[in-house]
Every structure is written in structure tokens, then in C-alpha cells.
């Protein structure tokens, strides 16, 4: 197996995608923030002292997707066409879920953008709830679906996830 982000001498490099044909690309990722009872209660009743945590998390997720090329050293900056973010709260398991879907017509995939969106959104949610308690755990975050490009469709099942692609 050859790692595409390494040059022949084994040094990191940005992959040259100029010869690839543009295709419709889409990626979906999801993840959750595990909450302590106090944070779960705050989220269930409106969010706590910092305001509406869901709106902030959703905006942060979109911004995370848009800034992936600045955050992941070898990722290409991409002209994203759409980023959608959904949230769900599972009070029984005290999990605050985020799902991000990212798409474009381009030469490289948007998996990193979807994963970054969910990660940044969950971090923003943590930030919004930490005034209540720091007893929260970020993740896991997983890729659920990737479409387009040479490999076509790749889909990963996640039994606990409220969204199945």
C-alpha cells in the first residue's frame, strides 16, 4: 500500500489532483458529545448560561468545514457547494449528536471537511456547556458515507448512530 501524502523519499506532500476529472463528491460524518447529568439537563432545558448551544454548534460546524484546508496541513482548500448540519439529543444515553453533509463538484473528496465539521461543532457544543460542567467527552466522530471519485461509494454502518446513510 502506498500512502498518497508521502513523496518518494517519505516526506509529507500535498497530492497533485490536477489530472483528476471533476466528479460529484459528497461525504457524511457524525459524532457525539457524551454529557454528564448536569450538562444533559441544561441541554434539555435550553442550554445554560451561554445561550443556545445547538445554534452555535451548527454554525461552528459549517465554519469548520469551510476552514478545513487551513486546519489540516495537506488538505486542499475546496470551494464547497453545500454544508448541512443536523443535531439530535438522546436524553437516555446523554449524547448530543451532530451530523454534517458536505458536497461539491471537484477533483478531490470532502471527507475531511465532513469530519472537521462534526469535530468543530462538537467542540463548540462543549464550549457552550462547560459553564455547567467540564465532565463531557468528545467523540467518537466517524465517516458514514463518501461518494464520488475513483473509489465511488463507501458506506460505513454505525449501529448507535441516529442517522443511517
Tab-separated table of N, CA and C in Angstrom:
chain	number	residue	atom	x	y	z
A	1	UNK	N	0.837	-1.177	0.000
A	1	UNK	CA	0.000	0.000	0.000
A	1	UNK	C	0.886	1.245	0.000
A	2	UNK	N	0.573	2.189	-0.858
A	2	UNK	CA	1.306	3.441	-0.946
A	2	UNK	C	0.483	4.550	-0.311
A	3	UNK	N	1.105	5.311	0.568
A	3	UNK	CA	0.431	6.458	1.161
A	3	UNK	C	0.559	7.640	0.205
A	4	UNK	N	-0.560	8.201	-0.195
A	4	UNK	CA	-0.566	9.240	-1.229
A	4	UNK	C	0.010	10.568	-0.764
A	5	UNK	N	0.070	10.808	0.523
A	5	UNK	CA	0.567	12.089	1.022
A	5	UNK	C	2.060	12.069	1.354
A	6	UNK	N	2.765	11.045	0.840
A	6	UNK	CA	4.208	10.988	1.019
A	6	UNK	C	4.889	10.993	-0.343
A	7	UNK	N	5.978	11.753	-0.457
A	7	UNK	CA	6.741	11.746	-1.706
A	7	UNK	C	7.635	10.509	-1.729
A	8	UNK	N	8.388	10.270	-2.829
A	8	UNK	CA	9.217	9.062	-2.911
A	8	UNK	C	10.248	8.922	-1.788
A	9	UNK	N	10.629	10.035	-1.162
A	9	UNK	CA	11.572	9.981	-0.045
A	9	UNK	C	10.874	9.840	1.308
A	10	UNK	N	9.558	9.750	1.305
A	10	UNK	CA	8.814	9.579	2.535
A	10	UNK	C	8.450	10.866	3.252
A	11	UNK	N	8.616	12.000	2.588
A	11	UNK	CA	8.266	13.290	3.199
A	11	UNK	C	6.820	13.652	2.867
A	12	UNK	N	6.147	14.359	3.792
A	12	UNK	CA	4.759	14.755	3.534
A	12	UNK	C	4.660	15.690	2.327
A	13	UNK	N	3.581	15.509	1.564
A	13	UNK	CA	3.345	16.382	0.409
A	13	UNK	C	1.841	16.489	0.171
A	14	UNK	N	1.450	17.559	-0.466
A	14	UNK	CA	0.064	17.710	-0.888
A	14	UNK	C	-0.087	16.959	-2.215
A	15	UNK	N	-1.121	16.156	-2.327
A	15	UNK	CA	-1.348	15.357	-3.521
A	15	UNK	C	-1.722	16.278	-4.684
A	16	UNK	N	-1.140	16.018	-5.853
A	16	UNK	CA	-1.477	16.767	-7.066
A	16	UNK	C	-2.733	16.156	-7.669
A	17	UNK	N	-3.828	16.889	-7.651
A	17	UNK	CA	-5.101	16.383	-8.171
A	17	UNK	C	-5.441	16.976	-9.539
A	18	UNK	N	-4.514	17.709	-10.140
A	18	UNK	CA	-4.813	18.432	-11.383
A	18	UNK	C	-5.209	17.515	-12.538
A	19	UNK	N	-4.739	16.286	-12.571
A	19	UNK	CA	-5.067	15.372	-13.664
A	19	UNK	C	-6.392	14.633	-13.443
A	20	UNK	N	-6.953	14.728	-12.251
A	20	UNK	CA	-8.209	14.034	-11.960
A	20	UNK	C	-9.387	14.770	-12.587
A	21	UNK	N	-10.340	13.998	-13.062
A	21	UNK	CA	-11.560	14.601	-13.609
A	21	UNK	C	-12.490	15.008	-12.468
A	22	UNK	N	-13.096	16.181	-12.556
A	22	UNK	CA	-14.061	16.559	-11.518
A	22	UNK	C	-15.271	15.620	-11.523
A	23	UNK	N	-15.699	15.237	-10.348
A	23	UNK	CA	-16.910	14.437	-10.189
A	23	UNK	C	-17.712	15.012	-9.028
A	24	UNK	N	-18.958	14.604	-8.951
A	24	UNK	CA	-19.805	14.993	-7.812
A	24	UNK	C	-19.274	14.266	-6.592
A	25	UNK	N	-18.966	15.006	-5.542
A	25	UNK	CA	-18.403	14.449	-4.314
A	25	UNK	C	-19.328	14.775	-3.152
A	26	UNK	N	-19.497	13.813	-2.269
A	26	UNK	CA	-20.326	14.022	-1.080
A	26	UNK	C	-19.770	13.168	0.046
A	27	UNK	N	-19.782	13.720	1.245
A	27	UNK	CA	-19.358	12.968	2.421
A	27	UNK	C	-20.273	13.320	3.585
A	28	UNK	N	-20.516	12.313	4.425
A	28	UNK	CA	-21.347	12.487	5.612
A	28	UNK	C	-20.570	11.933	6.795
A	29	UNK	N	-20.526	12.710	7.867
A	29	UNK	CA	-19.880	12.278	9.101
A	29	UNK	C	-20.819	12.556	10.267
A	30	UNK	N	-20.610	11.849	11.354
A	30	UNK	CA	-21.414	12.064	12.556
A	30	UNK	C	-20.546	11.797	13.773
A	31	UNK	N	-20.989	12.323	14.896
A	31	UNK	CA	-20.303	12.102	16.156
A	31	UNK	C	-21.146	12.634	17.291
A	32	UNK	N	-20.683	12.386	18.505
A	32	UNK	CA	-21.465	12.863	19.639
A	32	UNK	C	-20.581	13.373	20.762
A	33	UNK	N	-21.221	14.146	21.627
A	33	UNK	CA	-20.638	14.621	22.866
A	33	UNK	C	-21.361	13.884	23.980
A	34	UNK	N	-20.606	13.116	24.775
A	34	UNK	CA	-21.181	12.410	25.922
A	34	UNK	C	-21.255	13.396	27.088
A	35	UNK	N	-22.437	13.523	27.660
A	35	UNK	CA	-22.704	14.556	28.657
A	35	UNK	C	-22.864	13.979	30.053
A	36	UNK	N	-22.431	14.733	31.041
A	36	UNK	CA	-22.728	14.399	32.425
A	36	UNK	C	-24.208	14.745	32.671
A	37	UNK	N	-24.787	14.271	33.758
A	37	UNK	CA	-26.206	14.559	34.016
A	37	UNK	C	-26.541	16.056	34.041
A	38	UNK	N	-25.664	16.875	34.594
A	38	UNK	CA	-25.935	18.317	34.673
A	38	UNK	C	-25.953	18.968	33.291
A	39	UNK	N	-25.023	18.592	32.439
A	39	UNK	CA	-24.985	19.153	31.081
A	39	UNK	C	-26.166	18.646	30.261
A	40	UNK	N	-26.522	17.379	30.442
A	40	UNK	CA	-27.685	16.836	29.724
A	40	UNK	C	-28.944	17.591	30.128
A	41	UNK	N	-29.086	17.877	31.397
A	41	UNK	CA	-30.243	18.628	31.884
A	41	UNK	C	-30.251	20.041	31.311
A	42	UNK	N	-29.097	20.691	31.293
A	42	UNK	CA	-29.003	22.038	30.728
A	42	UNK	C	-29.373	22.040	29.252
A	43	UNK	N	-28.880	21.065	28.504
A	43	UNK	CA	-29.185	20.991	27.077
A	43	UNK	C	-30.671	20.720	26.858
A	44	UNK	N	-31.238	19.849	27.659
A	44	UNK	CA	-32.657	19.505	27.517
A	44	UNK	C	-33.569	20.680	27.851
A	45	UNK	N	-33.098	21.602	28.684
A	45	UNK	CA	-33.951	22.705	29.123
A	45	UNK	C	-33.551	24.046	28.526
A	46	UNK	N	-32.740	24.050	27.468
A	46	UNK	CA	-32.455	25.302	26.778
A	46	UNK	C	-31.009	25.712	26.686
A	47	UNK	N	-30.109	25.069	27.404
A	47	UNK	CA	-28.706	25.297	27.135
A	47	UNK	C	-27.817	25.825	28.214
A	48	UNK	N	-28.288	26.611	29.118
A	48	UNK	CA	-27.395	27.092	30.160
A	48	UNK	C	-27.036	28.545	30.003
A	49	UNK	N	-26.028	28.988	30.756
A	49	UNK	CA	-25.726	30.408	30.861
A	49	UNK	C	-25.150	31.061	29.606
A	50	UNK	N	-24.648	30.294	28.653
A	50	UNK	CA	-24.047	30.887	27.454
A	50	UNK	C	-25.028	31.040	26.297
A	51	UNK	N	-26.252	30.594	26.452
A	51	UNK	CA	-27.224	30.726	25.369
A	51	UNK	C	-27.496	29.414	24.670
A	52	UNK	N	-28.011	29.511	23.443
A	52	UNK	CA	-28.436	28.353	22.660
A	52	UNK	C	-27.228	27.576	22.125
A	53	UNK	N	-26.911	26.422	22.707
A	53	UNK	CA	-25.726	25.682	22.268
A	53	UNK	C	-25.864	25.053	20.890
A	54	UNK	N	-27.080	24.636	20.503
A	54	UNK	CA	-27.249	23.967	19.210
A	54	UNK	C	-26.966	24.919	18.052
A	55	UNK	N	-27.471	26.129	18.113
A	55	UNK	CA	-27.219	27.087	17.023
A	55	UNK	C	-25.734	27.375	16.883
A	56	UNK	N	-25.068	27.558	18.000
A	56	UNK	CA	-23.634	27.827	17.967
A	56	UNK	C	-22.875	26.634	17.394
A	57	UNK	N	-23.242	25.430	17.802
A	57	UNK	CA	-22.570	24.229	17.294
A	57	UNK	C	-22.771	24.068	15.797
A	58	UNK	N	-23.971	24.344	15.312
A	58	UNK	CA	-24.247	24.205	13.878
A	58	UNK	C	-23.447	25.214	13.059
A	59	UNK	N	-23.390	26.449	13.523
A	59	UNK	CA	-22.609	27.469	12.815
A	59	UNK	C	-21.125	27.102	12.848
A	60	UNK	N	-20.639	26.654	14.002
A	60	UNK	CA	-19.236	26.244	14.116
A	60	UNK	C	-18.920	25.089	13.175
A	61	UNK	N	-19.851	24.160	13.028
A	61	UNK	CA	-19.633	23.022	12.128
A	61	UNK	C	-19.479	23.491	10.685
A	62	UNK	N	-20.325	24.402	10.260
A	62	UNK	CA	-20.213	24.939	8.888
A	62	UNK	C	-18.873	25.641	8.721
A	63	UNK	N	-18.501	26.448	9.689
A	63	UNK	CA	-17.218	27.146	9.621
A	63	UNK	C	-16.062	26.153	9.604
A	64	UNK	N	-16.155	25.093	10.396
A	64	UNK	CA	-15.115	24.070	10.396
A	64	UNK	C	-14.935	23.436	9.029
A	65	UNK	N	-16.051	23.114	8.375
A	65	UNK	CA	-15.973	22.539	7.022
A	65	UNK	C	-15.296	23.510	6.067
A	66	UNK	N	-15.680	24.776	6.140
A	66	UNK	CA	-15.132	25.788	5.234
A	66	UNK	C	-13.648	26.035	5.470
A	67	UNK	N	-13.161	25.822	6.691
A	67	UNK	CA	-11.772	26.128	7.040
A	67	UNK	C	-10.875	24.900	7.102
A	68	UNK	N	-11.343	23.762	6.639
A	68	UNK	CA	-10.561	22.528	6.733
A	68	UNK	C	-9.187	22.671	6.091
A	69	UNK	N	-9.106	23.308	4.938
A	69	UNK	CA	-7.818	23.500	4.268
A	69	UNK	C	-6.835	24.304	5.088
A	70	UNK	N	-7.320	25.119	6.021
A	70	UNK	CA	-6.442	25.880	6.916
A	70	UNK	C	-6.033	25.071	8.137
A	71	UNK	N	-6.823	24.061	8.482
A	71	UNK	CA	-6.597	23.309	9.717
A	71	UNK	C	-5.849	21.996	9.517
A	72	UNK	N	-6.099	21.334	8.405
A	72	UNK	CA	-5.460	20.046	8.100
A	72	UNK	C	-4.341	20.343	7.104
A	73	UNK	N	-3.080	20.168	7.492
A	73	UNK	CA	-1.955	20.677	6.705
A	73	UNK	C	-1.919	20.285	5.229
A	74	UNK	N	-2.286	19.061	4.883
A	74	UNK	CA	-2.160	18.632	3.487
A	74	UNK	C	-3.497	18.583	2.752
A	75	UNK	N	-4.551	19.078	3.378
A	75	UNK	CA	-5.863	19.121	2.727
A	75	UNK	C	-5.906	20.281	1.737
A	76	UNK	N	-6.597	20.051	0.638
A	76	UNK	CA	-6.775	21.103	-0.354
A	76	UNK	C	-7.852	22.082	0.107
A	77	UNK	N	-7.656	23.377	-0.105
A	77	UNK	CA	-8.761	24.308	0.141
A	77	UNK	C	-9.800	24.094	-0.961
A	78	UNK	N	-11.039	23.859	-0.581
A	78	UNK	CA	-12.056	23.472	-1.555
A	78	UNK	C	-13.208	24.483	-1.603
A	79	UNK	N	-13.739	24.691	-2.796
A	79	UNK	CA	-14.914	25.569	-2.944
A	79	UNK	C	-16.198	24.772	-2.671
A	80	UNK	N	-16.535	24.612	-1.412
A	80	UNK	CA	-17.693	23.801	-1.036
A	80	UNK	C	-18.969	24.403	-1.601
A	81	UNK	N	-19.853	23.540	-2.044
A	81	UNK	CA	-21.141	23.981	-2.583
A	81	UNK	C	-22.245	23.900	-1.549
A	82	UNK	N	-22.132	22.960	-0.616
A	82	UNK	CA	-23.163	22.820	0.411
A	82	UNK	C	-22.590	22.167	1.650
A	83	UNK	N	-23.031	22.666	2.799
A	83	UNK	CA	-22.732	22.050	4.091
A	83	UNK	C	-24.040	22.077	4.876
A	84	UNK	N	-24.526	20.898	5.247
A	84	UNK	CA	-25.724	20.845	6.086
A	84	UNK	C	-25.369	20.159	7.392
A	85	UNK	N	-25.949	20.672	8.456
A	85	UNK	CA	-25.654	20.155	9.788
A	85	UNK	C	-26.977	19.872	10.487
A	86	UNK	N	-27.066	18.706	11.083
A	86	UNK	CA	-28.243	18.310	11.863
A	86	UNK	C	-27.783	17.943	13.265
A	87	UNK	N	-28.693	18.051	14.210
A	87	UNK	CA	-28.383	17.637	15.572
A	87	UNK	C	-29.531	16.821	16.146
A	88	UNK	N	-29.168	15.981	17.092
A	88	UNK	CA	-30.143	15.177	17.839
A	88	UNK	C	-29.634	15.037	19.263
A	89	UNK	N	-30.565	14.946	20.183
A	89	UNK	CA	-30.214	14.735	21.578
A	89	UNK	C	-30.851	13.438	22.035
A	90	UNK	N	-30.043	12.562	22.598
A	90	UNK	CA	-30.522	11.305	23.159
A	90	UNK	C	-30.445	11.436	24.678
A	91	UNK	N	-31.560	11.818	25.325
A	91	UNK	CA	-31.511	12.040	26.771
A	91	UNK	C	-31.242	10.761	27.566
A	92	UNK	N	-31.677	9.629	27.069
A	92	UNK	CA	-31.467	8.372	27.797
A	92	UNK	C	-29.980	8.037	27.918
A	93	UNK	N	-29.236	8.223	26.835
A	93	UNK	CA	-27.794	7.949	26.845
A	93	UNK	C	-26.960	9.199	27.113
A	94	UNK	N	-27.633	10.347	27.213
A	94	UNK	CA	-26.974	11.642	27.426
A	94	UNK	C	-25.924	11.903	26.336
A	95	UNK	N	-26.361	11.782	25.088
A	95	UNK	CA	-25.490	12.038	23.943
A	95	UNK	C	-26.077	13.163	23.093
A	96	UNK	N	-25.229	14.131	22.797
A	96	UNK	CA	-25.587	15.222	21.890
A	96	UNK	C	-24.908	14.922	20.554
A	97	UNK	N	-25.712	14.571	19.552
A	97	UNK	CA	-25.208	14.127	18.254
A	97	UNK	C	-25.176	15.273	17.245
A	98	UNK	N	-24.162	15.264	16.379
A	98	UNK	CA	-24.102	16.143	15.210
A	98	UNK	C	-23.840	15.294	13.976
A	99	UNK	N	-24.444	15.714	12.872
A	99	UNK	CA	-24.226	15.085	11.570
A	99	UNK	C	-23.933	16.196	10.578
A	100	UNK	N	-22.901	16.032	9.759
A	100	UNK	CA	-22.576	17.013	8.724
A	100	UNK	C	-22.502	16.321	7.375
A	101	UNK	N	-23.095	16.967	6.386
A	101	UNK	CA	-23.023	16.507	4.998
A	101	UNK	C	-22.412	17.631	4.177
A	102	UNK	N	-21.385	17.284	3.399
A	102	UNK	CA	-20.643	18.265	2.617
A	102	UNK	C	-20.603	17.785	1.175
A	103	UNK	N	-20.767	18.716	0.234
A	103	UNK	CA	-20.733	18.309	-1.172
A	103	UNK	C	-20.120	19.393	-2.053
A	104	UNK	N	-19.640	18.923	-3.209
A	104	UNK	CA	-19.118	19.803	-4.250
A	104	UNK	C	-18.923	19.007	-5.528
A	105	UNK	N	-18.631	19.697	-6.595
A	105	UNK	CA	-18.183	19.106	-7.855
A	105	UNK	C	-16.699	19.428	-7.905
A	106	UNK	N	-15.841	18.400	-7.821
A	106	UNK	CA	-14.420	18.700	-7.741
A	106	UNK	C	-13.534	17.513	-8.001
A	107	UNK	N	-12.230	17.751	-7.834
A	107	UNK	CA	-11.204	16.757	-8.132
A	107	UNK	C	-10.770	15.955	-6.909
A	108	UNK	N	-11.232	16.341	-5.732
A	108	UNK	CA	-10.860	15.614	-4.516
A	108	UNK	C	-12.053	15.576	-3.577
A	109	UNK	N	-12.056	14.585	-2.699
A	109	UNK	CA	-13.204	14.343	-1.845
A	109	UNK	C	-13.337	15.318	-0.688
A	110	UNK	N	-14.464	15.217	-0.013
A	110	UNK	CA	-14.799	16.134	1.072
A	110	UNK	C	-14.951	15.400	2.417
A	111	UNK	N	-14.293	14.241	2.534
A	111	UNK	CA	-14.358	13.505	3.794
A	111	UNK	C	-13.788	14.315	4.944
A	112	UNK	N	-12.644	14.935	4.737
A	112	UNK	CA	-12.018	15.712	5.807
A	112	UNK	C	-12.899	16.890	6.203
A	113	UNK	N	-13.590	17.469	5.246
A	113	UNK	CA	-14.473	18.590	5.559
A	113	UNK	C	-15.651	18.149	6.428
A	114	UNK	N	-16.219	16.981	6.120
A	114	UNK	CA	-17.334	16.472	6.923
A	114	UNK	C	-16.868	16.110	8.333
A	115	UNK	N	-15.721	15.442	8.433
A	115	UNK	CA	-15.184	15.076	9.744
A	115	UNK	C	-14.802	16.309	10.566
A	116	UNK	N	-14.212	17.296	9.915
A	116	UNK	CA	-13.846	18.532	10.604
A	116	UNK	C	-15.083	19.279	11.061
A	117	UNK	N	-16.106	19.304	10.230
A	117	UNK	CA	-17.350	19.987	10.603
A	117	UNK	C	-17.910	19.411	11.896
A	118	UNK	N	-18.018	18.100	11.968
A	118	UNK	CA	-18.570	17.464	13.171
A	118	UNK	C	-17.661	17.716	14.369
A	119	UNK	N	-16.363	17.578	14.186
A	119	UNK	CA	-15.420	17.772	15.294
A	119	UNK	C	-15.493	19.189	15.852
A	120	UNK	N	-15.464	20.179	14.986
A	120	UNK	CA	-15.514	21.577	15.432
A	120	UNK	C	-16.877	21.891	16.048
A	121	UNK	N	-17.939	21.367	15.457
A	121	UNK	CA	-19.268	21.580	16.029
A	121	UNK	C	-19.383	21.011	17.431
A	122	UNK	N	-18.835	19.819	17.643
A	122	UNK	CA	-18.874	19.213	18.980
A	122	UNK	C	-18.021	19.992	19.971
A	123	UNK	N	-16.895	20.511	19.516
A	123	UNK	CA	-16.071	21.339	20.399
A	123	UNK	C	-16.805	22.620	20.793
A	124	UNK	N	-17.530	23.203	19.863
A	124	UNK	CA	-18.317	24.397	20.182
A	124	UNK	C	-19.429	24.064	21.174
A	125	UNK	N	-20.036	22.908	21.001
A	125	UNK	CA	-21.071	22.479	21.935
A	125	UNK	C	-20.475	22.306	23.335
A	126	UNK	N	-19.305	21.698	23.413
A	126	UNK	CA	-18.587	21.572	24.685
A	126	UNK	C	-18.370	22.957	25.296
A	127	UNK	N	-17.896	23.881	24.481
A	127	UNK	CA	-17.627	25.237	24.957
A	127	UNK	C	-18.891	25.905	25.505
A	128	UNK	N	-20.005	25.678	24.852
A	128	UNK	CA	-21.267	26.275	25.289
A	128	UNK	C	-21.759	25.681	26.598
A	129	UNK	N	-21.432	24.425	26.862
A	129	UNK	CA	-21.934	23.741	28.059
A	129	UNK	C	-20.937	23.707	29.223
A	130	UNK	N	-19.704	24.074	28.997
A	130	UNK	CA	-18.695	23.952	30.047
A	130	UNK	C	-18.947	24.862	31.237
A	131	UNK	N	-19.775	25.881	31.081
A	131	UNK	CA	-20.134	26.717	32.232
A	131	UNK	C	-20.956	25.917	33.244
A	132	UNK	N	-21.604	24.852	32.769
A	132	UNK	CA	-22.372	23.969	33.649
A	132	UNK	C	-21.442	22.947	34.298
A	133	UNK	N	-20.609	22.304	33.469
A	133	UNK	CA	-19.656	21.309	33.958
A	133	UNK	C	-18.672	20.972	32.842
A	134	UNK	N	-17.466	20.590	33.227
A	134	UNK	CA	-16.472	20.126	32.258
A	134	UNK	C	-16.511	18.615	32.088
A	135	UNK	N	-17.435	17.945	32.745
A	135	UNK	CA	-17.499	16.480	32.683
A	135	UNK	C	-18.247	16.045	31.416
A	136	UNK	N	-17.570	16.192	30.304
A	136	UNK	CA	-18.089	15.782	29.000
A	136	UNK	C	-16.960	15.083	28.246
A	137	UNK	N	-17.332	14.286	27.269
A	137	UNK	CA	-16.347	13.572	26.464
A	137	UNK	C	-16.699	13.749	24.997
A	138	UNK	N	-15.738	14.228	24.214
A	138	UNK	CA	-15.941	14.447	22.780
A	138	UNK	C	-15.649	13.157	22.033
A	139	UNK	N	-16.586	12.779	21.170
A	139	UNK	CA	-16.345	11.683	20.257
A	139	UNK	C	-16.904	10.362	20.737
A	140	UNK	N	-16.868	9.417	19.876
A	140	UNK	CA	-16.154	9.360	18.608
A	140	UNK	C	-16.841	10.153	17.489
A	141	UNK	N	-16.061	10.393	16.443
A	141	UNK	CA	-16.540	11.011	15.209
A	141	UNK	C	-16.177	10.042	14.095
A	142	UNK	N	-17.134	9.771	13.221
A	142	UNK	CA	-16.892	8.774	12.167
A	142	UNK	C	-17.420	9.255	10.815
A	143	UNK	N	-16.754	8.773	9.763
A	143	UNK	CA	-17.261	8.948	8.411
A	143	UNK	C	-18.332	7.900	8.174
A	144	UNK	N	-19.508	8.338	7.748
A	144	UNK	CA	-20.602	7.407	7.454
A	144	UNK	C	-20.705	7.087	5.970
A	145	UNK	N	-20.378	8.078	5.139
A	145	UNK	CA	-20.583	7.920	3.695
A	145	UNK	C	-19.623	8.807	2.934
A	146	UNK	N	-19.098	8.267	1.840
A	146	UNK	CA	-18.296	9.024	0.888
A	146	UNK	C	-18.750	8.608	-0.500
A	147	UNK	N	-19.026	9.585	-1.349
A	147	UNK	CA	-19.430	9.299	-2.733
A	147	UNK	C	-18.589	10.123	-3.689
A	148	UNK	N	-18.330	9.525	-4.846
A	148	UNK	CA	-17.594	10.212	-5.902
A	148	UNK	C	-16.142	9.793	-5.945
A	149	UNK	N	-15.493	10.177	-7.024
A	149	UNK	CA	-14.079	9.862	-7.166
A	149	UNK	C	-13.832	8.448	-7.631
A	150	UNK	N	-12.577	8.064	-7.575
A	150	UNK	CA	-12.118	6.774	-8.091
A	150	UNK	C	-12.754	5.594	-7.358
A	151	UNK	N	-12.919	5.699	-6.062
A	151	UNK	CA	-13.455	4.585	-5.272
A	151	UNK	C	-14.976	4.538	-5.242
A	152	UNK	N	-15.626	5.556	-5.756
A	152	UNK	CA	-17.093	5.540	-5.769
A	152	UNK	C	-17.690	5.699	-4.385
A	153	UNK	N	-18.671	4.868	-4.098
A	153	UNK	CA	-19.406	4.971	-2.833
A	153	UNK	C	-18.792	4.060	-1.770
A	154	UNK	N	-18.518	4.652	-0.620
A	154	UNK	CA	-18.059	3.909	0.551
A	154	UNK	C	-19.013	4.262	1.682
A	155	UNK	N	-19.566	3.237	2.287
A	155	UNK	CA	-20.547	3.449	3.339
A	155	UNK	C	-20.159	2.622	4.554
A	156	UNK	N	-20.215	3.254	5.722
A	156	UNK	CA	-19.874	2.583	6.966
A	156	UNK	C	-21.082	2.605	7.890
A	157	UNK	N	-21.485	1.462	8.384
A	157	UNK	CA	-22.592	1.390	9.339
A	157	UNK	C	-22.089	1.741	10.732
A	158	UNK	N	-22.942	2.400	11.503
A	158	UNK	CA	-22.651	2.724	12.898
A	158	UNK	C	-23.927	2.471	13.667
A	159	UNK	N	-23.973	1.355	14.337
A	159	UNK	CA	-25.205	0.880	14.976
A	159	UNK	C	-25.847	1.897	15.893
A	160	UNK	N	-25.066	2.613	16.696
A	160	UNK	CA	-25.610	3.560	17.669
A	160	UNK	C	-26.031	4.896	17.065
A	161	UNK	N	-25.603	5.168	15.857
A	161	UNK	CA	-25.838	6.475	15.241
A	161	UNK	C	-27.321	6.658	14.869
A	162	UNK	N	-27.894	7.808	15.196
A	162	UNK	CA	-29.309	8.031	14.850
A	162	UNK	C	-29.549	8.235	13.355
A	163	UNK	N	-28.486	8.445	12.579
A	163	UNK	CA	-28.631	8.589	11.135
A	163	UNK	C	-27.954	7.402	10.464
A	164	UNK	N	-28.627	6.781	9.540
A	164	UNK	CA	-28.031	5.712	8.741
A	164	UNK	C	-28.128	6.134	7.286
A	165	UNK	N	-27.044	6.080	6.587
A	165	UNK	CA	-26.996	6.524	5.185
A	165	UNK	C	-27.388	5.384	4.263
